[in-house]
């Protein structure tokens, strides 16, 4: 490990790696401390869907900005790293599985068509059957969006990390155990028995971000939320549309990825702590929900079931920016189910803040200070 870097990033998931990549592109020297291996948690096991259209809250504009950045960046990081992120551009079909969903879903067409990079149309049940005959007959229609992106989130995280290394970033596989402050300015990070000095520290610990509360003496209110995904054998010929719907009390995606498997995603379970054991309940519920949309899944053999954790803040929004009251200390977490999508824009916002003290990415609402009780 080097004795000094301009910036030390703690956490080598997609968020930490995207920040490191962007900082290195701006000529900062960067060390990433990762206690496990690259992309071994949610960043490596996510569905890998990049769809900025399915969120209407105040995070919508960040989602769209980041989607555009992905499109600009994907070829570059794959080329620089030599890692294939298995990028697939496919249509997205939002199914109306209940008649009561029709009015709200039909309104979506105009909203989505308001974004220049997307085209959306309404499909009647017979048109859905023509598009994909394996979709259930028992649907009321659906919103078709011409193209979203689905990729392999592990490969993408690895591609960004290796592209960052190619630009001089040092990855150290060890645990960060604290930040060294002089007065209230971060000047280094403790790594096992060693330490590295720096001018800025970025906390990108994903669902473990709460552990940094002790280092900062400020509450970082992030908890893990368990999410499971089931992969079954792919269809031949493959499904060529990302299918999504709300059924049996929750949402579900069915998509055949370039690894050949069909992915059924995902569960949302709060209160499980850091447990990542795949459960029979998740297998049952994902299978039932997916088969409601694509009945032929019943005969597809199970390939793999995975569980990992989303980092969640109390209000569900990300935490991005400076740590209040601590100079040279920055945080990026709380990305929930959107961290793969949000990684490029977060990388840019943090790089701007660290290198120039300001950013034109609109992160004003996402500061850690919104949880302050003072
Ligand atoms: C089931 C599921 C499906 C999802 N699907 C999608 C999707 O389709 N699209 C999308 O945009 N998002 C999706 N997400 C969300 C996305 O996966 C996360 O928001 C994102 O991966 C979070 O990235 P991260 O880098 O913050 O966290 P992580 O990937 O958890 O990485 C944090 C890293 O910090 C390291 N770390 C922690 N503490 C320390 C320490 N003290 N020292 C050193 N290292 C440390 C950990 O080892 C870990 O590698 C999904 C999430 C789940 C659970």
Coordinates of C-alpha atoms and ligand atoms in Angstrom, one line a residue:
X1 CA 0.0 0.0 0.0
X2 CA 1.2 3.5 -0.9
X3 CA 1.9 5.8 2.1
X4 CA -0.1 8.7 0.6
X5 CA -2.8 9.2 -2.0
X6 CA -4.8 12.4 -2.7
X7 CA -8.0 10.5 -2.1
X8 CA -8.7 7.3 -0.2
X9 CA -12.1 5.6 -1.1
X10 CA -13.4 3.1 1.4
X11 CA -15.5 0.4 -0.4
X12 CA -14.8 -1.2 -3.8
X13 CA -18.4 -1.7 -4.9
X14 CA -19.7 0.1 -8.0
X15 CA -20.1 3.4 -6.1
X16 CA -16.6 3.5 -4.7
X17 CA -15.1 2.2 -8.0
X18 CA -17.0 4.8 -10.1
X19 CA -15.8 7.6 -7.9
X20 CA -12.2 6.3 -8.1
X21 CA -12.4 6.0 -11.8
X22 CA -13.7 9.5 -12.3
X23 CA -11.1 11.0 -9.8
X24 CA -8.3 9.2 -11.6
X25 CA -9.5 10.6 -14.9
X26 CA -9.1 14.1 -13.4
X27 CA -5.5 13.2 -12.4
X28 CA -6.0 12.6 -8.7
X29 CA -4.0 9.8 -7.1
X30 CA -6.5 7.4 -5.5
X31 CA -6.4 4.3 -3.2
X32 CA -9.5 2.1 -2.8
X33 CA -9.7 0.0 0.4
X34 CA -11.9 -3.0 -0.1
X35 CA -12.1 -5.6 2.7
X36 CA -13.6 -8.4 0.6
X37 CA -13.2 -8.6 -3.2
X38 CA -14.4 -6.3 -6.0
X39 CA -18.2 -6.5 -6.6
X40 CA -18.7 -9.3 -4.1
X41 CA -21.9 -7.8 -2.7
X42 CA -24.9 -6.0 -4.3
X43 CA -22.8 -4.4 -7.0
X44 CA -22.0 -7.9 -8.2
X45 CA -25.4 -9.6 -7.8
X46 CA -27.8 -6.9 -8.9
X47 CA -30.2 -7.4 -11.7
X48 CA -28.3 -4.9 -13.8
X49 CA -31.2 -3.0 -15.2
X50 CA -30.6 0.6 -16.3
X51 CA -34.1 2.1 -16.6
X52 CA -34.4 5.7 -15.5
X53 CA -38.1 6.0 -16.5
X54 CA -39.6 4.0 -13.6
X55 CA -39.1 6.7 -10.9
X56 CA -41.1 9.9 -10.7
X57 CA -39.8 11.3 -7.4
X58 CA -37.1 14.1 -7.2
X59 CA -34.4 11.5 -8.0
X60 CA -35.8 11.3 -11.6
X61 CA -33.4 13.8 -13.0
X62 CA -30.3 12.2 -11.5
X63 CA -31.4 8.8 -12.9
X64 CA -31.7 10.3 -16.4
X65 CA -28.4 12.1 -16.2
X66 CA -26.7 8.9 -15.1
X67 CA -28.3 6.8 -17.8
X68 CA -26.9 9.2 -20.4
X69 CA -23.5 9.0 -18.7
X70 CA -23.7 5.1 -18.8
X71 CA -24.3 5.3 -22.6
X72 CA -21.2 7.5 -23.0
X73 CA -19.0 5.5 -20.6
X74 CA -19.9 1.8 -21.3
X75 CA -17.8 1.3 -24.4
X76 CA -14.9 3.2 -22.9
X77 CA -14.6 1.3 -19.6
X78 CA -15.1 -2.0 -21.5
X79 CA -12.3 -1.1 -23.9
X80 CA -10.0 0.2 -21.2
X81 CA -10.5 -2.9 -19.0
X82 CA -10.9 -5.6 -21.6
X83 CA -14.0 -6.8 -19.5
X84 CA -17.2 -7.5 -21.4
X85 CA -20.1 -6.0 -19.3
X86 CA -22.6 -8.1 -21.4
X87 CA -24.6 -5.0 -22.3
X88 CA -28.0 -5.7 -23.9
X89 CA -30.3 -3.0 -25.2
X90 CA -33.9 -4.4 -25.1
X91 CA -37.5 -3.1 -24.9
X92 CA -39.2 -2.9 -21.6
X93 CA -42.8 -4.0 -21.2
X94 CA -44.8 -2.9 -18.1
X95 CA -47.8 -5.2 -17.9
X96 CA -51.2 -4.4 -16.6
X97 CA -52.1 -7.6 -14.7
X98 CA -55.2 -6.1 -13.1
X99 CA -57.9 -4.0 -14.9
X100 CA -57.6 -1.4 -12.2
X101 CA -54.0 -0.6 -13.3
X102 CA -55.1 0.6 -16.7
X103 CA -55.7 4.3 -16.1
X104 CA -52.4 4.9 -14.3
X105 CA -50.4 2.9 -16.7
X106 CA -51.9 4.6 -19.8
X107 CA -50.9 8.0 -18.3
X108 CA -47.3 6.8 -18.2
X109 CA -47.0 7.0 -22.0
X110 CA -47.1 10.8 -22.2
X111 CA -44.7 11.1 -19.2
X112 CA -42.1 8.7 -20.7
X113 CA -42.4 10.3 -24.2
X114 CA -41.5 13.6 -22.5
X115 CA -37.9 12.3 -22.3
X116 CA -36.1 12.6 -25.7
X117 CA -34.2 9.4 -25.3
X118 CA -37.3 7.2 -24.9
X119 CA -40.3 6.2 -27.0
X120 CA -43.3 4.6 -25.4
X121 CA -46.5 3.1 -26.8
X122 CA -49.6 1.3 -25.4
X123 CA -50.0 -2.4 -26.4
X124 CA -53.3 -4.2 -26.3
X125 CA -53.3 -7.9 -25.2
X126 CA -53.3 -9.2 -28.9
X127 CA -50.3 -7.0 -29.7
X128 CA -48.5 -8.3 -26.6
X129 CA -49.1 -11.8 -27.8
X130 CA -47.6 -10.9 -31.2
X131 CA -44.5 -9.3 -29.5
X132 CA -43.9 -12.3 -27.1
X133 CA -46.2 -15.3 -27.3
X134 CA -44.9 -16.7 -24.0
X135 CA -46.5 -13.9 -22.0
X136 CA -49.7 -14.9 -20.3
X137 CA -53.1 -14.4 -22.1
X138 CA -54.4 -13.0 -18.8
X139 CA -53.2 -9.4 -19.2
X140 CA -55.0 -6.1 -19.8
X141 CA -52.3 -4.5 -21.9
X142 CA -49.0 -2.9 -21.3
X143 CA -46.7 0.1 -21.8
X144 CA -43.8 -0.7 -24.2
X145 CA -40.7 1.4 -23.9
X146 CA -38.5 1.0 -26.9
X147 CA -35.2 0.5 -25.2
X148 CA -33.6 0.1 -21.8
X149 CA -30.3 -1.4 -20.9
X150 CA -29.6 -4.7 -19.0
X151 CA -26.1 -5.7 -18.2
X152 CA -24.0 -7.9 -15.9
X153 CA -23.5 -5.8 -12.8
X154 CA -20.5 -7.9 -11.6
X155 CA -18.7 -7.5 -15.0
X156 CA -19.5 -3.8 -15.1
X157 CA -18.1 -3.2 -11.5
X158 CA -15.0 -5.2 -12.5
X159 CA -14.7 -3.2 -15.8
X160 CA -14.9 0.1 -13.9
X161 CA -12.4 -1.1 -11.3
X162 CA -9.9 -2.4 -13.8
X163 CA -10.3 0.7 -16.0
X164 CA -9.6 2.7 -12.8
X165 CA -6.5 0.6 -12.1
X166 CA -5.3 1.3 -15.7
X167 CA -5.6 5.0 -14.8
X168 CA -3.4 4.5 -11.8
X169 CA -5.9 3.7 -9.0
X170 CA -4.5 1.4 -6.3
X171 CA -6.8 -1.3 -4.9
X172 CA -5.9 -2.6 -1.4
X173 CA -7.8 -5.7 -0.3
X174 CA -8.0 -5.0 3.4
X175 CA -10.4 -3.5 6.0
X176 CA -10.5 0.2 6.8
X177 CA -10.9 0.5 10.5
X178 CA -11.1 4.3 11.0
X179 CA -10.4 7.8 9.7
X180 CA -7.6 9.9 11.1
X181 CA -8.7 13.4 11.8
X182 CA -6.5 16.5 12.7
X183 CA -9.0 18.8 14.4
X184 CA -12.0 18.2 12.1
X185 CA -10.0 17.5 8.9
X186 CA -9.5 14.0 7.5
X187 CA -5.8 13.4 7.0
X188 CA -5.7 9.6 6.7
X189 CA -7.3 6.2 7.0
X190 CA -6.4 3.3 9.3
X191 CA -6.1 0.0 7.4
X192 CA -5.4 -2.9 9.8
X193 CA -2.1 -2.1 11.6
X194 CA -1.1 0.4 8.9
X195 CA -2.3 3.8 7.8
X196 CA -2.4 5.9 4.6
X197 CA -2.4 9.6 4.6
X198 CA -4.6 11.6 2.2
X199 CA -6.2 14.9 1.5
X200 CA -9.8 13.5 1.2
X201 CA -11.7 10.4 2.3
X202 CA -14.7 9.0 0.5
X203 CA -17.1 6.7 2.4
X204 CA -18.7 4.2 0.0
X205 CA -19.4 1.3 2.3
X206 CA -22.8 0.4 0.9
X207 CA -25.0 -1.3 3.5
X208 CA -22.2 -1.2 6.0
X209 CA -22.1 2.7 5.9
X210 CA -23.7 2.8 9.4
X211 CA -20.3 1.5 10.8
X212 CA -18.8 4.9 9.8
X213 CA -21.0 6.6 12.4
X214 CA -18.4 5.7 15.0
X215 CA -15.5 7.1 13.0
X216 CA -17.4 10.4 12.3
X217 CA -19.3 10.8 15.6
X218 CA -22.3 11.5 13.3
X219 CA -25.2 9.2 12.7
X220 CA -25.1 7.7 9.2
X221 CA -28.6 6.1 9.1
X222 CA -28.1 3.4 6.6
X223 CA -29.5 -0.1 7.0
X224 CA -29.3 -3.2 4.8
X225 CA -32.3 -4.4 2.9
X226 CA -32.2 -8.0 1.6
X227 CA -32.9 -8.7 -2.0
X228 CA -33.0 -12.1 -3.7
X229 CA -32.9 -13.1 -7.3
X230 CA -33.6 -16.4 -8.9
X231 CA -32.0 -17.5 -12.2
X232 CA -33.5 -20.3 -14.3
X233 CA -32.5 -21.9 -17.6
X234 CA -33.1 -19.5 -20.5
X235 CA -35.7 -20.1 -23.2
X236 CA -34.9 -21.0 -26.8
X237 CA -35.4 -18.8 -28.7
X238 CA -34.6 -16.3 -26.0
X239 CA -37.1 -13.7 -24.5
X240 CA -36.2 -10.4 -26.2
X241 CA -38.1 -8.1 -23.9
X242 CA -37.7 -7.1 -20.2
X243 CA -41.1 -7.9 -18.7
X244 CA -42.2 -6.2 -15.5
X245 CA -45.4 -6.2 -13.5
X246 CA -47.0 -5.9 -10.1
X247 CA -48.6 -9.1 -8.8
X248 CA -49.2 -10.9 -5.6
X249 CA -48.4 -7.8 -3.6
X250 CA -45.1 -6.9 -5.2
X251 CA -43.2 -6.2 -8.4
X252 CA -41.3 -8.6 -10.5
X253 CA -38.9 -8.5 -13.5
X254 CA -38.5 -11.4 -15.9
X255 CA -35.5 -11.0 -18.3
X256 CA -33.3 -13.3 -20.2
X257 CA -29.7 -12.1 -20.0
X258 CA -26.7 -12.7 -22.2
X259 CA -25.5 -15.3 -19.7
X260 CA -28.3 -17.4 -21.2
X261 CA -30.3 -17.6 -17.9
X262 CA -33.7 -16.0 -17.3
X263 CA -33.6 -13.8 -14.2
X264 CA -36.6 -13.4 -11.9
X265 CA -36.1 -10.3 -9.7
X266 CA -36.3 -9.3 -6.9
X267 CA -37.5 -9.6 -3.4
X268 CA -37.5 -6.7 -0.9
X269 CA -37.0 -7.7 2.7
X270 CA -36.4 -5.2 5.5
X271 CA -35.2 -6.2 9.0
X272 CA -33.0 -9.2 8.0
X273 CA -29.8 -7.5 9.1
X274 CA -26.7 -8.7 7.2
X275 CA -28.2 -12.1 6.4
X276 CA -27.6 -13.1 2.8
X277 CA -28.8 -16.7 2.9
X278 CA -31.1 -17.5 0.0
X279 CA -34.5 -18.5 1.3
X280 CA -37.2 -21.0 0.1
X281 CA -39.8 -18.3 0.7
X282 CA -38.1 -16.0 -1.9
X283 CA -37.8 -18.8 -4.4
X284 CA -41.5 -19.6 -4.0
X285 CA -42.7 -16.0 -4.2
X286 CA -40.4 -15.0 -7.2
X287 CA -41.5 -18.1 -9.1
X288 CA -45.2 -17.5 -8.5
X289 CA -44.9 -13.8 -9.5
X290 CA -42.9 -14.6 -12.6
X291 CA -45.1 -17.4 -13.7
X292 CA -48.1 -15.1 -13.5
X293 CA -46.5 -13.2 -16.3
X294 CA -44.7 -16.0 -18.2
X295 CA -46.4 -19.3 -17.4
X296 CA -43.8 -21.4 -19.3
X297 CA -41.3 -20.6 -16.6
X298 CA -42.9 -23.4 -14.6
X299 CA -40.8 -26.0 -16.6
X300 CA -37.5 -24.1 -16.5
X301 CA -34.8 -25.6 -14.3
X302 CA -33.3 -23.6 -11.4
X303 CA -29.8 -22.4 -12.1
X304 CA -28.9 -20.1 -9.2
X305 CA -30.5 -18.2 -6.3
X306 CA -28.6 -15.2 -4.9
X307 CA -29.2 -12.8 -2.0
X308 CA -27.5 -9.5 -1.3
X309 CA -28.2 -6.1 0.4
X310 CA -29.3 -2.7 -0.8
X311 CA -28.0 0.2 1.3
X312 CA -31.2 2.1 2.5
X313 CA -31.6 5.5 4.2
X314 CA -34.7 6.2 6.2
X315 CA -36.3 8.3 3.4
X316 CA -35.2 5.9 0.7
X317 CA -33.1 8.6 -1.1
X318 CA -29.3 8.4 -1.6
X319 CA -26.8 10.2 0.6
X320 CA -24.3 12.0 -1.6
X321 CA -21.9 14.8 -0.7
X322 CA -19.7 16.3 2.0
X323 CA -19.9 15.0 5.6
X324 CA -21.1 18.0 7.6
X325 CA -18.5 19.4 10.1
X326 CA -15.7 17.2 8.8
X327 CA -13.3 18.8 6.2
X328 CA -12.1 16.5 3.4
X329 CA -14.7 13.8 4.2
X330 CA -17.3 12.7 1.7
X331 CA -20.0 10.1 1.5
X332 CA -21.9 8.2 -1.2
X333 CA -24.4 5.6 -0.2
X334 CA -28.1 4.9 0.2
X335 CA -28.6 4.0 -3.4
X336 CA -31.2 1.4 -2.7
X337 CA -32.3 -0.5 -5.8
X338 CA -30.7 2.1 -8.2
X339 CA -27.0 2.0 -7.4
X340 CA -25.9 0.5 -10.7
X341 CA -27.8 3.1 -12.6
X342 CA -26.7 6.0 -10.4
X343 CA -22.9 5.1 -10.2
X344 CA -21.7 7.4 -13.1
X345 CA -23.5 10.5 -11.9
X346 CA -22.4 9.9 -8.3
X347 CA -18.8 9.5 -9.5
X348 CA -19.0 12.8 -11.3
X349 CA -20.6 14.7 -8.4
X350 CA -18.1 13.5 -5.8
X351 CA -15.1 14.1 -8.1
X352 CA -16.3 17.7 -8.7
X353 CA -16.8 18.3 -5.0
X354 CA -13.4 16.9 -4.1
X355 CA -11.4 18.6 -6.9
X356 CA -13.2 21.9 -7.1
X357 CA -15.4 22.2 -4.0
X358 CA -18.6 22.4 -6.0
X359 CA -20.7 20.5 -8.6
X360 CA -23.4 21.3 -11.0
X361 CA -25.0 17.9 -10.4
X362 CA -28.1 18.7 -8.4
X363 CA -27.4 16.8 -5.2
X364 CA -28.6 19.6 -2.8
X365 CA -31.4 17.4 -1.5
X366 CA -29.3 14.4 -0.9
X367 CA -26.9 15.6 1.9
X368 CA -26.3 13.7 5.1
X369 CA -27.2 16.9 6.9
X370 CA -30.9 16.3 6.1
X371 CA -30.9 13.8 9.0
X372 CA -29.4 16.2 11.5
X373 CA -31.6 16.9 14.5
X374 CA -29.8 20.2 15.5
Ligands
LIG1 C1 -31.5 -7.9 -5.5 C2 -31.0 -6.5 -5.9 C3 -31.2 -6.1 -7.3 C4 -30.7 -4.9 -7.7 N1 -30.9 -4.5 -9.0 C5 -30.5 -3.3 -9.4 C6 -30.7 -2.9 -10.8 O1 -31.2 -3.7 -11.6 N2 -30.3 -1.7 -11.1 C7 -29.7 -0.8 -10.3 O2 -29.3 0.3 -10.7 N3 -29.4 -1.2 -9.0 C8 -29.8 -2.4 -8.5 N4 -29.6 -2.8 -7.3 C9 -29.0 -1.8 -6.3 C10 -27.4 -1.8 -6.4 O3 -27.0 -3.2 -6.5 C11 -26.9 -1.1 -5.2 O4 -27.5 0.1 -5.0 C12 -25.4 -0.9 -5.4 O5 -24.7 -2.1 -5.8 C13 -24.7 -0.3 -4.1 O6 -23.3 -0.2 -4.4 P1 -22.3 0.1 -3.3 O7 -21.0 0.2 -3.9 O8 -22.8 1.3 -2.5 O9 -22.4 -1.1 -2.2 P2 -21.7 -2.6 -2.2 O10 -21.8 -3.2 -3.6 O11 -22.4 -3.3 -1.1 O12 -20.2 -2.3 -1.9 C14 -19.8 -1.8 -0.7 C15 -18.4 -2.3 -0.5 O13 -17.8 -1.7 0.7 C16 -17.0 -2.7 1.3 N5 -16.8 -2.4 2.7 C17 -17.7 -2.2 3.7 N6 -17.1 -1.8 4.8 C18 -15.7 -1.8 4.6 C19 -14.6 -1.5 5.3 N7 -14.7 -1.1 6.6 N8 -13.4 -1.5 4.7 C20 -13.2 -1.8 3.4 N9 -14.3 -2.1 2.6 C21 -15.5 -2.1 3.2 C22 -17.8 -4.0 1.1 O14 -17.0 -5.2 1.3 C23 -18.4 -3.8 -0.3 O15 -17.6 -4.5 -1.3 C24 -30.0 -4.0 -6.8 C25 -29.8 -4.4 -5.5 C26 -30.3 -5.7 -5.0 C27 -30.0 -6.1 -3.6

